[in-house]
CSV table of C-alpha atoms and ligand atoms in Angstrom, one decimal:
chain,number,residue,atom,x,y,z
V,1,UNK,CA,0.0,0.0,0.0
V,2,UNK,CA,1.5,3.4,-0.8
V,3,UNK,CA,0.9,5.5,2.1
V,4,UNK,CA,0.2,9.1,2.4
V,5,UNK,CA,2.9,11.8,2.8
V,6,UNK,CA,4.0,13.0,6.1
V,7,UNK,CA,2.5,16.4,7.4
V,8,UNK,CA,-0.6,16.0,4.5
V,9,UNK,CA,-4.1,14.9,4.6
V,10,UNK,CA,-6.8,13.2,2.8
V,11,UNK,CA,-10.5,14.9,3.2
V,12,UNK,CA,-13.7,13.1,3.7
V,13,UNK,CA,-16.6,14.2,1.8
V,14,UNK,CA,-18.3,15.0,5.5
V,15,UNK,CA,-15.1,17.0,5.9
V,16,UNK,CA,-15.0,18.8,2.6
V,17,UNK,CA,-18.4,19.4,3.3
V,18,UNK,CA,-17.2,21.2,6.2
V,19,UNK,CA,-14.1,22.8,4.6
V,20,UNK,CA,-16.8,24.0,2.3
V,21,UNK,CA,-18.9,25.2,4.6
V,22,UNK,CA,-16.1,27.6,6.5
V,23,UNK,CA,-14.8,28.5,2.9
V,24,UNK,CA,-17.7,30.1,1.6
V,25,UNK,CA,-18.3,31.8,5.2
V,26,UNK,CA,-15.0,33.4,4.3
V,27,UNK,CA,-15.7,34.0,1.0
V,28,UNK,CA,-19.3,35.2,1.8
V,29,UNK,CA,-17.6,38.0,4.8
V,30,UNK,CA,-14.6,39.2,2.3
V,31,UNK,CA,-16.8,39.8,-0.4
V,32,UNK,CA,-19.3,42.0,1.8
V,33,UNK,CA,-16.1,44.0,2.8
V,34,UNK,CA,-15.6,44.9,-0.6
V,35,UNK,CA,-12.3,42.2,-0.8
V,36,UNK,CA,-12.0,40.4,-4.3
V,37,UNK,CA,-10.6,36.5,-4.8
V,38,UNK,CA,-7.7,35.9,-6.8
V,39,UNK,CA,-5.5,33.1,-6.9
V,40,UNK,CA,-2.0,32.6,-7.5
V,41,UNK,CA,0.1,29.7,-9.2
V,42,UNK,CA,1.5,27.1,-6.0
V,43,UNK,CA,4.9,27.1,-7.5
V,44,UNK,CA,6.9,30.0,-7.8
V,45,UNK,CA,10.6,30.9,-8.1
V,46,UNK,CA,12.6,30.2,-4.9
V,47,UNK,CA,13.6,33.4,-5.3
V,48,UNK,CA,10.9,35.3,-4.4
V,49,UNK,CA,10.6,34.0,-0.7
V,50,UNK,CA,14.3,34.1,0.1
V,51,UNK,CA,13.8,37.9,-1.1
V,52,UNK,CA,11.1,38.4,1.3
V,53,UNK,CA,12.1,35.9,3.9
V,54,UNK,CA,16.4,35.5,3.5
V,55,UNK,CA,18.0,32.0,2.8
V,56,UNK,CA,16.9,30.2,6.0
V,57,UNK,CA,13.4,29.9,4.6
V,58,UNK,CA,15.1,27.5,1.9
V,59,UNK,CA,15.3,24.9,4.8
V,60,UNK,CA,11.7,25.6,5.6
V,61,UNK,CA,9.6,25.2,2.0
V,62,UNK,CA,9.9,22.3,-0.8
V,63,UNK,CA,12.2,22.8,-3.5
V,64,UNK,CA,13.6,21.7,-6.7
V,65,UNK,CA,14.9,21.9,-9.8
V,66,UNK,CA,12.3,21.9,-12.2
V,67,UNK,CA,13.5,20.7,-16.1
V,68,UNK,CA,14.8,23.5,-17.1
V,69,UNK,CA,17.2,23.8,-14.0
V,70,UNK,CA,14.7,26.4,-12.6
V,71,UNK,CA,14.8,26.8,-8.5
V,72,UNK,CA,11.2,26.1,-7.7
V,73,UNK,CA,9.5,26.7,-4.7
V,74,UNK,CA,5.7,25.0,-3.5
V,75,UNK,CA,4.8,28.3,-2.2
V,76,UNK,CA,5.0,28.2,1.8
V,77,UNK,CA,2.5,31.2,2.2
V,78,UNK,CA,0.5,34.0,-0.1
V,79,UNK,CA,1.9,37.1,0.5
V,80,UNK,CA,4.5,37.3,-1.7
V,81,UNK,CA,3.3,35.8,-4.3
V,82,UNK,CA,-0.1,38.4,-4.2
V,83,UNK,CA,2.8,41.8,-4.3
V,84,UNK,CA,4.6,39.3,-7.0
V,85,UNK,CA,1.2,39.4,-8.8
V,86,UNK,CA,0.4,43.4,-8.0
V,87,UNK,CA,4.3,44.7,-9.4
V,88,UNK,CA,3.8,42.3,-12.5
V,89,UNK,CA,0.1,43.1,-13.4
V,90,UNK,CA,-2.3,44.4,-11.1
V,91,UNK,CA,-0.4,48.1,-10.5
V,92,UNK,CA,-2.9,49.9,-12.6
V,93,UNK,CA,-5.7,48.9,-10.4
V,94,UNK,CA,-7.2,51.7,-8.4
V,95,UNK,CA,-5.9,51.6,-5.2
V,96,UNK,CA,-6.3,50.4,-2.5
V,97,UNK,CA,-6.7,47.1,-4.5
V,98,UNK,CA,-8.5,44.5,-1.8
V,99,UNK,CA,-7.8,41.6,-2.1
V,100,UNK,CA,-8.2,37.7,-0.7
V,101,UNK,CA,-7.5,34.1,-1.2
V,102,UNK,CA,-8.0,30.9,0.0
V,103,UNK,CA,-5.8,28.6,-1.1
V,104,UNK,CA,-2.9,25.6,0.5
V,105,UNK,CA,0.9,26.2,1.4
V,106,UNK,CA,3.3,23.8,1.9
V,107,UNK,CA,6.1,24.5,4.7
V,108,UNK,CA,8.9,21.4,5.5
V,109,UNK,CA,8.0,21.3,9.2
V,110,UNK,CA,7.6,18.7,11.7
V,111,UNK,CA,3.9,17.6,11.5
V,112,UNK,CA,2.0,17.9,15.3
V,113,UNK,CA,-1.1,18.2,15.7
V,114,UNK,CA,-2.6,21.8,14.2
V,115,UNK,CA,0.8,21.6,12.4
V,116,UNK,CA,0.9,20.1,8.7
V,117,UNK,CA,3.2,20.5,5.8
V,118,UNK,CA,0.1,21.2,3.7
V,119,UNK,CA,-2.3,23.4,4.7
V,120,UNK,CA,-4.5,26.1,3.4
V,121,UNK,CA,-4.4,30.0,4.5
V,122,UNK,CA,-6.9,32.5,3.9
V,123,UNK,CA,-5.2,35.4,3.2
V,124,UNK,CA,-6.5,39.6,2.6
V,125,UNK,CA,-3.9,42.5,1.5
V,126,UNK,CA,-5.2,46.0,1.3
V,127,UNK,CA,-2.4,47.1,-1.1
V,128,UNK,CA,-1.7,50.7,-1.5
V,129,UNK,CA,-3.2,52.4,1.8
V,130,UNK,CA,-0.9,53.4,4.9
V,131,UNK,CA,-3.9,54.5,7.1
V,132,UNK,CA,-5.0,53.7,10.5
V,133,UNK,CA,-8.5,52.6,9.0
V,134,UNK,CA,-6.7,50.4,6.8
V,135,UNK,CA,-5.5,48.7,9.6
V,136,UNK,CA,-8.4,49.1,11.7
V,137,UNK,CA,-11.0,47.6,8.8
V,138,UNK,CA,-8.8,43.9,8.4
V,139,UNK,CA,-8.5,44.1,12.3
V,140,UNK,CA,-12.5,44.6,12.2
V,141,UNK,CA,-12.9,41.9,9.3
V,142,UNK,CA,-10.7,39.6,11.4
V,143,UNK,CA,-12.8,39.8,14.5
V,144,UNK,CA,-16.0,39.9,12.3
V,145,UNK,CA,-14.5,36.4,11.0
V,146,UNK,CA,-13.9,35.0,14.6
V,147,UNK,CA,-17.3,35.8,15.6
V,148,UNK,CA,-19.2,34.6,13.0
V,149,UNK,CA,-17.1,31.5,13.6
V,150,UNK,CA,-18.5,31.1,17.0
V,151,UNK,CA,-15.2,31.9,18.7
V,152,UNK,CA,-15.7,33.2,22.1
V,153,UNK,CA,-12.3,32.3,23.4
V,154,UNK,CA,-9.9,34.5,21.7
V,155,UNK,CA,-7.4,37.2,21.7
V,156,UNK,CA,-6.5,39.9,19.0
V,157,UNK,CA,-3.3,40.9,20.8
V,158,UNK,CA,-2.2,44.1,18.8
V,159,UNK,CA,1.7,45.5,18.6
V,160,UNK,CA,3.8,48.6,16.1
V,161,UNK,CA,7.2,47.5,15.3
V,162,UNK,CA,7.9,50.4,14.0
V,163,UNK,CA,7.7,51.8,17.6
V,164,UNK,CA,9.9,49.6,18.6
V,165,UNK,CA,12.5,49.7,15.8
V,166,UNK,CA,12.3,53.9,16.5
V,167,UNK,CA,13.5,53.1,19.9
V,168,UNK,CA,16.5,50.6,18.8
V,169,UNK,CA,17.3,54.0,16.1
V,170,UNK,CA,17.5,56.3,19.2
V,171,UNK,CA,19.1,53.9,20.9
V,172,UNK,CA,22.1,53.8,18.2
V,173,UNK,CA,20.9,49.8,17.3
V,174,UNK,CA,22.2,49.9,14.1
V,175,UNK,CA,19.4,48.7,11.5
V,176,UNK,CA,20.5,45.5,10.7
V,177,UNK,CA,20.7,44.3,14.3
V,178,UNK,CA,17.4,45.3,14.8
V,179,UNK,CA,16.0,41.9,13.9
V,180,UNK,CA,17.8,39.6,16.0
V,181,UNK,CA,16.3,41.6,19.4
V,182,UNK,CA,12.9,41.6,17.8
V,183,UNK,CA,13.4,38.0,17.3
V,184,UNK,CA,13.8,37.2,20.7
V,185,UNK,CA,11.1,39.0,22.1
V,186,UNK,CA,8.9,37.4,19.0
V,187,UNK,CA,10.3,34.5,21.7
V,188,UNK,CA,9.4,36.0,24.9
V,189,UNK,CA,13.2,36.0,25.3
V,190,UNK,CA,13.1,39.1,27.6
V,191,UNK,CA,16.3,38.7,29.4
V,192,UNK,CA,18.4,37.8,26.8
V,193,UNK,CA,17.3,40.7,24.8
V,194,UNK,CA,18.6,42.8,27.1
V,195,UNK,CA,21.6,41.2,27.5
V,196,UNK,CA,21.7,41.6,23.2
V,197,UNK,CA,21.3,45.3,23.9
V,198,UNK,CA,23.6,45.5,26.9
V,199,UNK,CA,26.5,43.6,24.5
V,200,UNK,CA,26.2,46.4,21.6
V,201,UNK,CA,27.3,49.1,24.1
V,202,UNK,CA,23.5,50.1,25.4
V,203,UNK,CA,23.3,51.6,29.0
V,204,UNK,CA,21.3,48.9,31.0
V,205,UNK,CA,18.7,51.6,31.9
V,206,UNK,CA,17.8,52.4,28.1
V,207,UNK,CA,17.8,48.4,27.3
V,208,UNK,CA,15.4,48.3,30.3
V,209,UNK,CA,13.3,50.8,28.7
V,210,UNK,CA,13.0,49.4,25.3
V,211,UNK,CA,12.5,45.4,26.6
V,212,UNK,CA,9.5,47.6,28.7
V,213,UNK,CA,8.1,49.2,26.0
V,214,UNK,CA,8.1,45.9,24.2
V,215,UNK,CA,6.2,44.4,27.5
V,216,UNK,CA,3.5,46.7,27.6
V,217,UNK,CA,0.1,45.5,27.6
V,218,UNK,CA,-3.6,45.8,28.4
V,219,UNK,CA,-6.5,48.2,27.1
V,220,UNK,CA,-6.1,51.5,24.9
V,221,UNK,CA,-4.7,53.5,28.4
V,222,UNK,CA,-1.8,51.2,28.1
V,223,UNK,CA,-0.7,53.8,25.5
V,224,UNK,CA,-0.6,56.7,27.0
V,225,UNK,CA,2.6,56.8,27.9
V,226,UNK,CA,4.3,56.4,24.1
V,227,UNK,CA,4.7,59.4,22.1
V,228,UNK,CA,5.2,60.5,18.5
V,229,UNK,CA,3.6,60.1,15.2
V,230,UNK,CA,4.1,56.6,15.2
V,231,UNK,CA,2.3,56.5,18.6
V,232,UNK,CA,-0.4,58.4,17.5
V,233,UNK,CA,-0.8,56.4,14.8
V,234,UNK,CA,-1.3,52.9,16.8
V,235,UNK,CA,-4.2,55.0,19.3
V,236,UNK,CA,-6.0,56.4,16.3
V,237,UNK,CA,-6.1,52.5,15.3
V,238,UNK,CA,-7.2,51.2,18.3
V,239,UNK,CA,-9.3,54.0,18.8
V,240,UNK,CA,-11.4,53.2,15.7
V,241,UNK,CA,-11.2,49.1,17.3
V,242,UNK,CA,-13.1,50.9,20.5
V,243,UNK,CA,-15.6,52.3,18.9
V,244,UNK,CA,-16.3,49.5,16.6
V,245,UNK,CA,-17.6,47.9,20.1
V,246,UNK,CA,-15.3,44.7,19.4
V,247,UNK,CA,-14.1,43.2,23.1
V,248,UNK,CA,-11.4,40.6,21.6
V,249,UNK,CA,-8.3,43.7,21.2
V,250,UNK,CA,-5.8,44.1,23.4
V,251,UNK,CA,-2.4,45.8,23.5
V,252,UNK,CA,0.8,44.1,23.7
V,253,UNK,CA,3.8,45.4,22.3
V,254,UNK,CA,5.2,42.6,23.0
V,255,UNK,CA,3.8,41.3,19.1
V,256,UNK,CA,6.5,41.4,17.1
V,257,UNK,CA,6.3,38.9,14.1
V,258,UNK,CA,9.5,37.8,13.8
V,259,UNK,CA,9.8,38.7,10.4
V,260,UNK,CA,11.8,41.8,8.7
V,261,UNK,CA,9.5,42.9,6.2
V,262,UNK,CA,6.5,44.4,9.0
V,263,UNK,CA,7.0,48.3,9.6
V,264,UNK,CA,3.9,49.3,11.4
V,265,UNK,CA,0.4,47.8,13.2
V,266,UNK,CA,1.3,43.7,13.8
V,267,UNK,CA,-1.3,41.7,15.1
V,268,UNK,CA,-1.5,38.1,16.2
V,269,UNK,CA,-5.0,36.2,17.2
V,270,UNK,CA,-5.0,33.1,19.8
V,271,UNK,CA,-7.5,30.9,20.5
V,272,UNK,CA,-6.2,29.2,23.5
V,273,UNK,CA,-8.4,26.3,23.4
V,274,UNK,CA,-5.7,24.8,20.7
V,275,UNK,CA,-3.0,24.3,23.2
V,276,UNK,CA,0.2,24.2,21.4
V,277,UNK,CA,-0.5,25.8,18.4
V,278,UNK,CA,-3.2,28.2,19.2
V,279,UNK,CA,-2.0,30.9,16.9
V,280,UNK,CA,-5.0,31.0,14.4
V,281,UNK,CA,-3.8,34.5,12.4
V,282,UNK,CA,-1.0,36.8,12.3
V,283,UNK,CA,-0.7,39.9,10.2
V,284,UNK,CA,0.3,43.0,10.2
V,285,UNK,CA,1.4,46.3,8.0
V,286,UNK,CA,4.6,46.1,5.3
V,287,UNK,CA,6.1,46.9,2.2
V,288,UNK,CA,7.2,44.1,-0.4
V,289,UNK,CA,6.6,46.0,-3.6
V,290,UNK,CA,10.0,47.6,-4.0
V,291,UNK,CA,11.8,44.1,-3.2
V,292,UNK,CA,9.8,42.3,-6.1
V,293,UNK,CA,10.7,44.8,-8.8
V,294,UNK,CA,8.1,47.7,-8.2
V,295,UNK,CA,7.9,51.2,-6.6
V,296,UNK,CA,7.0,51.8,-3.1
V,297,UNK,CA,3.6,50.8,-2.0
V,298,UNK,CA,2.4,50.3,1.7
V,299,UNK,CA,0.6,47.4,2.4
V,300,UNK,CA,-1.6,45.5,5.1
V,301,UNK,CA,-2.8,41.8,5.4
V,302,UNK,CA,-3.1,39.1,7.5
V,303,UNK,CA,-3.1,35.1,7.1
V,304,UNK,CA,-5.6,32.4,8.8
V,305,UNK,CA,-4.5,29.1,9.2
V,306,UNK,CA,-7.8,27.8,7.8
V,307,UNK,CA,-7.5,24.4,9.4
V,308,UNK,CA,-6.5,25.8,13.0
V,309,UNK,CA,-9.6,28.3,12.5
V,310,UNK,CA,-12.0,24.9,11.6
V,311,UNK,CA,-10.8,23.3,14.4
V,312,UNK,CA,-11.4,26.1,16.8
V,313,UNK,CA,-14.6,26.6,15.8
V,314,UNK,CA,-15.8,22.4,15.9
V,315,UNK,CA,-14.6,23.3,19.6
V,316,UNK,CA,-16.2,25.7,19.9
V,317,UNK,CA,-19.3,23.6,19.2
V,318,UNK,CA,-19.6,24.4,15.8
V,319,UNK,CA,-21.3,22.0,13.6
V,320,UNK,CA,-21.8,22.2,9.9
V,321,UNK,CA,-25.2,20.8,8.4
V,322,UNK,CA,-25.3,16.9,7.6
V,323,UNK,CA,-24.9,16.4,4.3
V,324,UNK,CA,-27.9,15.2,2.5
V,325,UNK,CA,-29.7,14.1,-1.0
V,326,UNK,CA,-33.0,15.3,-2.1
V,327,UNK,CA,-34.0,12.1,-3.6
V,328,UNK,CA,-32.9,9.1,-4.8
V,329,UNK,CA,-34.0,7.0,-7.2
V,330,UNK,CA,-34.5,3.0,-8.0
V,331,UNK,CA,-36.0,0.8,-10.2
V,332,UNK,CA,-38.3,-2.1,-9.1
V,333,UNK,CA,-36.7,-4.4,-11.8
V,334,UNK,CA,-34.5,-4.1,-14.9
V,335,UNK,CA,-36.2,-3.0,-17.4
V,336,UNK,CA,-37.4,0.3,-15.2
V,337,UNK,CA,-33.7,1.3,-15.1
V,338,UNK,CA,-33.8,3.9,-18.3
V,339,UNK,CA,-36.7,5.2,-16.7
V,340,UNK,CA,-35.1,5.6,-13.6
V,341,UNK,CA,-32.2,7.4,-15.5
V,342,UNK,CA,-34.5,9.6,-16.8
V,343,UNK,CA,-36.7,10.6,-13.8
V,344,UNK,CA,-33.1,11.5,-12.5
V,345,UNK,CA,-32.2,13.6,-15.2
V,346,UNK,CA,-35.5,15.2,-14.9
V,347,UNK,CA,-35.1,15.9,-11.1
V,348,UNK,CA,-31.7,17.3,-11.2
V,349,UNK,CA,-32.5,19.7,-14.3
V,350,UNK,CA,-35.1,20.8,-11.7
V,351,UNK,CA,-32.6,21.8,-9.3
V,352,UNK,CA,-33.0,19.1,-7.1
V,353,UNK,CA,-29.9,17.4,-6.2
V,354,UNK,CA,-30.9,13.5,-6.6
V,355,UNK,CA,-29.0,9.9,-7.7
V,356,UNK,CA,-30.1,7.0,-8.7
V,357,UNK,CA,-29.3,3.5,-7.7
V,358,UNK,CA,-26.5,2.3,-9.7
V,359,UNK,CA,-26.1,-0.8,-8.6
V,360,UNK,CA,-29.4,-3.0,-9.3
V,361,UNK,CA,-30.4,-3.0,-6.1
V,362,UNK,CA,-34.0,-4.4,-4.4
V,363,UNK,CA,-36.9,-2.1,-2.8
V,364,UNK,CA,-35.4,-3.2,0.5
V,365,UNK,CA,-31.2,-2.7,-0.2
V,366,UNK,CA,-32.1,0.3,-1.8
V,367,UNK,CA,-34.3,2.5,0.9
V,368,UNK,CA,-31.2,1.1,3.5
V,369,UNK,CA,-28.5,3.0,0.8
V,370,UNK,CA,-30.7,6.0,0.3
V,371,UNK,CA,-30.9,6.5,4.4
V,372,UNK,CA,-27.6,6.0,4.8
V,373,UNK,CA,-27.4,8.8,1.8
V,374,UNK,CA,-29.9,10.8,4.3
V,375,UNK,CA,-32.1,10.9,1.3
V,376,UNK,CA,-35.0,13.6,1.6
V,377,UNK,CA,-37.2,11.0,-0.8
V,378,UNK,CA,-37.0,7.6,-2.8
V,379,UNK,CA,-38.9,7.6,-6.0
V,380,UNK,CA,-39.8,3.9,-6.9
V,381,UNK,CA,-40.3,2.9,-10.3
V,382,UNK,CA,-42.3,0.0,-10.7
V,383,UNK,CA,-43.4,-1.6,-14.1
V,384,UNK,CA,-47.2,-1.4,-13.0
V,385,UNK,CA,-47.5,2.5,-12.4
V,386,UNK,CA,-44.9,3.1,-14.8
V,387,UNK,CA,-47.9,1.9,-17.3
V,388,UNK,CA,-50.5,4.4,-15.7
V,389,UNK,CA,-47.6,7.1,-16.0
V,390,UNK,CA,-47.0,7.2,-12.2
V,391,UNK,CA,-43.7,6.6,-10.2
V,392,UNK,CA,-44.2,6.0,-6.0
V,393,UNK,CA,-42.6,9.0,-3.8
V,394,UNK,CA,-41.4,7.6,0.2
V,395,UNK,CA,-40.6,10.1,2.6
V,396,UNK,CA,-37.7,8.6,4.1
V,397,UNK,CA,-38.6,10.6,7.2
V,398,UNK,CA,-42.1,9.4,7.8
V,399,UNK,CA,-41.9,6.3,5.8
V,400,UNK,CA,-45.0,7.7,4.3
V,401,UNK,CA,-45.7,6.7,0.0
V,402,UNK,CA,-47.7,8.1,-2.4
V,403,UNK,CA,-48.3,7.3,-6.1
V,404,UNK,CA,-47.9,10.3,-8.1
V,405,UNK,CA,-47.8,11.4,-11.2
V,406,UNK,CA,-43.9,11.7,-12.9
V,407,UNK,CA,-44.3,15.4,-13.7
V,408,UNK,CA,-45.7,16.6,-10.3
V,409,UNK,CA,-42.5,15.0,-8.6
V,410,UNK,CA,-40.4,18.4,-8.7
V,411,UNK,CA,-43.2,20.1,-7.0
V,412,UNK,CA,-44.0,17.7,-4.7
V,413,UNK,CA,-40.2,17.3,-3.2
V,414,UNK,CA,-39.6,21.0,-3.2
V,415,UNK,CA,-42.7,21.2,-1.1
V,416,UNK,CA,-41.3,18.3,1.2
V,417,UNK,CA,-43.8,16.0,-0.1
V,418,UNK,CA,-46.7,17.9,1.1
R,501,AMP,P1,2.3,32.7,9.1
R,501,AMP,O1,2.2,32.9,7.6
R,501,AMP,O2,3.4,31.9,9.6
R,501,AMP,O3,2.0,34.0,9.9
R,501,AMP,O4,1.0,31.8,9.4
R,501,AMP,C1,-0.3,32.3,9.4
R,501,AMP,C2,-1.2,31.3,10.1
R,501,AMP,O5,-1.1,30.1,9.4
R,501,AMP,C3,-0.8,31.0,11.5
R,501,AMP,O6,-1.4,31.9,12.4
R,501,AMP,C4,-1.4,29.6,11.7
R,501,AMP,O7,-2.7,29.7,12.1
R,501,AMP,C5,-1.3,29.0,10.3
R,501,AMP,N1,-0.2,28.1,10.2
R,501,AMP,C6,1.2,28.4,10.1
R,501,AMP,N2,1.9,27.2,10.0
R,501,AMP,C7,1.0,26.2,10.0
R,501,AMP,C8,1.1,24.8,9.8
R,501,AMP,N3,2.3,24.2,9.6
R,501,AMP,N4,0.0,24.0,9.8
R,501,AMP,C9,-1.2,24.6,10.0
R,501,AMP,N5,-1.4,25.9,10.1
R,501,AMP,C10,-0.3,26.7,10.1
């Protein structure tokens, strides 16, 4: 038997039915934001992730040489390849150009549970606004998304590296350090932050300062305290979060996304019922355009980890609707089957989503398959009402049958067979 890869999965059709479900809930909330789908290819150059991301993100994605000697890349998220697709075609767009997709990434990481190497992100940019109700509308549609997902339990904990990387500048940090302190407190490394700050030749009391700025945390008044445009910026955005009545924000500087490329508003959202990996979103505020190729445009976005948000939400106690059929169809003997395609064909082309037994089945065999199907109705064709025109209707609820006529059947199982 050839077993399934490592880290991926196989779907039911009960779970697609789900993954359905919570995709076109996405869909349904993007849309009604003004956000429009696109998709992009799932292999890309190498190239553009270790642009965005530096070499170390070689060990993290799958790669190889395609057969022209190409570096390919299974693309390991969708934010680079969306400003890819903005510099190479979408720049004439009006702007802000809103956009989202829902699609899988592939990352070489070890598999645990709410971890796979192939999963699927829904992702939304607002490309080409730098504006606090930029920010403030994808923290809004990220909370909107939580709570139509019947997630109580959560936390939109809401950070501005750029504060911080202001302080690191007054502090004399030079620029390319900068990272390796906001990596460790993207850790929770406190201490040996400070000692990172202490070792460049910063006064203790100024490392102190900028490891406490990074550790405030708490409601809007948490704030108060930080000044400057930049500060300003982060209360006019949380400001507009207030008054949009949502109670999942919080403060915490202490968000820092461990990644180079954020300059402004980063955000992170838990649902702590995961455990482990309880991190259902991250996003934040950045500028890719100029790396890819293009001129300088200010972007915001965030990613979901679709399949971390599905499994919150199933704790949560959510429960998408059995699947069902309308109908199903079988023939009493033989030569009733090409009426029994027919009837079919007729039903469906009336919108009515029905099968038909495809497998010669008796009365009895085939009422068990069309319950385990959770069939609405049977229709049984029998040779004797077939002659007077007429086909038998069950509701597989009641057990209740009728004769009726062939061409009242759409009517009759729209109705529910009243
Ligand atoms: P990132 O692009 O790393 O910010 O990830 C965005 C979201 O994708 C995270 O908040 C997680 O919910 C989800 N995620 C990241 N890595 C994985 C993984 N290996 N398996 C499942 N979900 C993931």
């Amino acid at each position: 038997m050839i077993q399934r890869l490592k880290g991926t999965r196989d779907f039911s059709p009960e779970e697609m039915s789900k993954r359905r479900r919570l995709e076109s809930i996405l869909r349904e909330i993007s849309l009604r934001y003004g956000f429009r789908e696109i998709q992009t290819p799932v292999i890309e150059s190498s190239e553009l992730f270790v642009l965005k991301s530096g070499p170390g993100i070689l060990e993290e994605m799958y790669v190889f040489k395609d057969k022209g000697g190409r570096e390919i890349a299974l693309r390991p998220e969708l934010t680079a390849p969306i400003i890819r697709f903005f510099v190479n075609e979408l720049s004439n767009y009006p702007l802000p150009l809103k956009v989202f997709c829902i699609s899988p990434v592939f990352r070489y990481e070890e598999p645990q549970s709410g971890r796979y190497r192939e999963f699927v992100q829904y992702d939304v940019e607002t490309i080409g606004a730098e504006t606090p109700e930029a920010d403030a509308e994808l923290l809004i549609l990220a909370s909107d998304i939580c709570s139509k997902a019947g997630l109580k339990n959560i936390r939109i904990r809401i950070g501005h590296v750029g504060i911080i990387r202001e302080k690191l500048d007054e502090a004399g940090v030079p620029a390319e350090r900068q990272s390796e302190f906001l990596h460790l407190m993207d850790r929770k490394k406190q201490d040996e932050a400070s000692k990172f700050l202490t070792d460049l030749g910063i006064a203790r009391d100024v490392a102190d300062s900028i490891v406490g700025v990074c550790q405030i945390s708490g409601g809007a008044g948490v704030l108060d305290s930080l000044k400057g445009e930049r500060a300003d910026y982060m209360k006019k955005v949380i400001s507009i979060l207030k008054s949009s009545g949502n109670r999942f924000f919080q403060v915490d500087m202490g968000v820092v996304r461990g990644l180079d490329y954020y300059t402004g508003v980063v955000f992170e959202i838990d649902a702590p019922d995961l455990g482990a990996e309880k991190q259902i979103c991250g996003g934040g505020s950045y500028s890719l355009s100029r790396l890819f190729g293009g001129t300088y445009v200010p972007s915001t976005g965030f990613a979901f980890g679709f399949d971390r948000l599905l499994i919150a939400m199933e704790k949560a106690g959510w429960k998408a609707e059995k699947e069902h059929i309308d109908a199903f169809v079988l023939a009493v003997s033989a030569g009733e089957s090409g009426k029994m395609m027919e009837i079919a064909a007729m039903l469906r082309d009336n919108g009515i989503i029905t099968e038909a037994d495809l497998m010669g089945r008796n009365i009895s065999k085939g009422l068990k398959y069309a319950a385990a199907r959770n069939a609405s109705f049977a229709v049984i064709v029998g040779s004797k009402e077939m002659a007077a025109g007429k086909v038998t209707l069950r509701n597989m609820k009641s057990g209740k049958q009728v004769e009726t006529e062939t061409s009242l059947l759409p009517e009759l199982i729209k109705k529910g067979g009243k």
